[in-house]
CSV table of C-alpha atoms in Angstrom, one decimal:
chain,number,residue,atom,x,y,z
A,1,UNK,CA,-87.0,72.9,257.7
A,2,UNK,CA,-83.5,71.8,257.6
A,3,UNK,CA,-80.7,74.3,256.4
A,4,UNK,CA,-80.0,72.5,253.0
A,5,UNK,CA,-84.2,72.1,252.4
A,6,UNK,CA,-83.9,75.9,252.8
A,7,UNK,CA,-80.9,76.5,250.5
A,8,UNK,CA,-82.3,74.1,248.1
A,9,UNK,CA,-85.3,76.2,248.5
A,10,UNK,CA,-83.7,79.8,247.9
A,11,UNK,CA,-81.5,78.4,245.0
A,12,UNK,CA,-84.4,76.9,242.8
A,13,UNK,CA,-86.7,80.4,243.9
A,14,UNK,CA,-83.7,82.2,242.6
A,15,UNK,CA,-83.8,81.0,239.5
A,16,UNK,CA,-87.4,81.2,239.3
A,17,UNK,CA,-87.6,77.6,238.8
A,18,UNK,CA,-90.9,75.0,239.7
A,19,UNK,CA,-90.6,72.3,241.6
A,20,UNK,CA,-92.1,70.5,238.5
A,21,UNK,CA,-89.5,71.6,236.7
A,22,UNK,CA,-86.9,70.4,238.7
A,23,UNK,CA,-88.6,67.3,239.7
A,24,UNK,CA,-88.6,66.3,235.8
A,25,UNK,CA,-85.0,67.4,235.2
A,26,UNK,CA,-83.4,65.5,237.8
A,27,UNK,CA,-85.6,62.4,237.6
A,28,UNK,CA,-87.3,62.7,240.8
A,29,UNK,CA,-91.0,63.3,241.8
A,30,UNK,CA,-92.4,66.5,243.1
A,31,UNK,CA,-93.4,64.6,246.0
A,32,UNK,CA,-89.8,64.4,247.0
A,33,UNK,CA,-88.8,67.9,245.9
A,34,UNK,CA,-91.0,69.1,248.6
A,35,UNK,CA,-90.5,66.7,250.7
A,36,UNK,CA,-86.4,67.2,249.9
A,37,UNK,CA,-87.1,71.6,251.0
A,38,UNK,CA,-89.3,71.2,253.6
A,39,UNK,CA,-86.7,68.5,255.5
A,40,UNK,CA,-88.3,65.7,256.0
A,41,UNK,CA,-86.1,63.8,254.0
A,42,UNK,CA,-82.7,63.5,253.4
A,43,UNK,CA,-80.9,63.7,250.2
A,44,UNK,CA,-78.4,61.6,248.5
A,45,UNK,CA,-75.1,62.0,247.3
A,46,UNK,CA,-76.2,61.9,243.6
A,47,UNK,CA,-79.3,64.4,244.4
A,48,UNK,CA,-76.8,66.9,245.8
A,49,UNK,CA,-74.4,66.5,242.9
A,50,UNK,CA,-77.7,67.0,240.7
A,51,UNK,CA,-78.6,69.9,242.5
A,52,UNK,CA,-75.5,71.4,242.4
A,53,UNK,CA,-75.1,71.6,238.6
A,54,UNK,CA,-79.1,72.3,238.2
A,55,UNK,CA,-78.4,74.8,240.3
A,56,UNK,CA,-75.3,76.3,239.7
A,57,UNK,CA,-74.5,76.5,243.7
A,58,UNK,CA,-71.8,74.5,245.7
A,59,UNK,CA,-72.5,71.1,248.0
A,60,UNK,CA,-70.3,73.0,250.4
A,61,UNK,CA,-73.2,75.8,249.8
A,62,UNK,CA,-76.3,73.5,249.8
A,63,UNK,CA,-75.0,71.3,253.1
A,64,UNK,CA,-74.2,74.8,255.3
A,65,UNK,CA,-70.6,74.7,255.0
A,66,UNK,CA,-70.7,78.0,253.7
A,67,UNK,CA,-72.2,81.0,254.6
A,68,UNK,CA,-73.7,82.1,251.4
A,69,UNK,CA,-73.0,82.4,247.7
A,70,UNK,CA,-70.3,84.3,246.8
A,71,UNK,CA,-70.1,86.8,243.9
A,72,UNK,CA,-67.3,84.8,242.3
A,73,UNK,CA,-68.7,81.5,242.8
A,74,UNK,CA,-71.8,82.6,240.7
A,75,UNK,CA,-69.8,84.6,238.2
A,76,UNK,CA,-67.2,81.5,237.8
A,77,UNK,CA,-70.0,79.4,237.0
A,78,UNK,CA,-71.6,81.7,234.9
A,79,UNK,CA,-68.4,83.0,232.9
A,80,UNK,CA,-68.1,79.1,231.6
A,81,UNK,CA,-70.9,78.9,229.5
A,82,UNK,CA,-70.2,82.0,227.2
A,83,UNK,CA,-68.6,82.4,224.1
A,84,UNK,CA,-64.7,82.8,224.0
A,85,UNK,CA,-65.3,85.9,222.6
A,86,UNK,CA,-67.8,86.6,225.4
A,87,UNK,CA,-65.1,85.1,228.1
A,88,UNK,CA,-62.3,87.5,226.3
A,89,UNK,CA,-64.4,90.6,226.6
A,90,UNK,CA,-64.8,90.0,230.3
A,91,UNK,CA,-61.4,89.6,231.1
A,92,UNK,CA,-60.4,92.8,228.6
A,93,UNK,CA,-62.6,94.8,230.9
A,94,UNK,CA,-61.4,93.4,234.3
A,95,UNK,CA,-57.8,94.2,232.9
A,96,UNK,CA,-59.1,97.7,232.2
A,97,UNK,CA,-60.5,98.4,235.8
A,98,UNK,CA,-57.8,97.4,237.4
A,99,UNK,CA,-55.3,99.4,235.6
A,100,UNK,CA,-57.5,102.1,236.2
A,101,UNK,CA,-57.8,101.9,240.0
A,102,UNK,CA,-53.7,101.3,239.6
A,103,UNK,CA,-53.9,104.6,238.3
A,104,UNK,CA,-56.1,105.9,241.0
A,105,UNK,CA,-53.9,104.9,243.6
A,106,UNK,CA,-50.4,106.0,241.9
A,107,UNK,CA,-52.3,109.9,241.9
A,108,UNK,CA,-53.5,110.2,244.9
C-alpha cells in the first residue's frame, strides 16, 4: 500500500465515510477508490484536489510531505464553515484563555 493509499485510507475512515460514498461524490468508481488505497494506482492531480476538499486534509498531507494532521490544520478548516456568530464565539474564548494564562504567568 502506498503512503497516500494509506492516508487516503485513514482520512475517509476518519470521517466514517464508504468507499461508495466517496466514489459517488467525486465521480469515480469504487473500483478505483480501492484500487486508489490499496496503491495500485496512481492518482491524479484533480483526484488529490477532490480529495482534499472531501476530505478536509492537505495534498501536502495526502502525498507524505507532512507528518500528520495538525490540530490547526483541522480546526482552520473546520472554523470556516460556521456561523459568524459561531466564528466570533471561538475567537471570544481564545481571547479569554490567553489573557488568562497572561495572568498565570504575571503571578507566578
Amino acid at each position: 500500500m502506498s503512503m497516500t493509499g494509506e492516508r487516503l485510507k485513514e482520512a475517509r475512515n476518519r470521517l466514517h465515510l464508504s468507499q461508495q460514498y466517496v466514489a459517488d461524490t467525486l465521480g469515480l468508481s469504487r473500483t478505483i477508490v480501492t484500487q486508489i488505497e490499496l496503491g495500485n494506482r496512481g492518482v491524479e492531480a484533480e483526484e488529490i484536489k477532490k480529495f482534499c476538499q472531501l476530505y478536509g486534509v492537505s495534498a501536502d498531507y495526502l502525498l507524505g510531505n507532512e507528518e500528520s494532521l495538525s490540530a490547526q490544520t483541522v480546526f482552520t478548516r473546520g472554523f470556516k464553515d460556521l456561523t459568524l456568530q459561531d466564528q466570533q464565539e471561538i475567537l471570544n474564548l481564545i481571547a479569554f484563555k490567553k489573557e488568562m494564562a497572561r495572568r498565570s504567568i504575571e503571578n507566578a
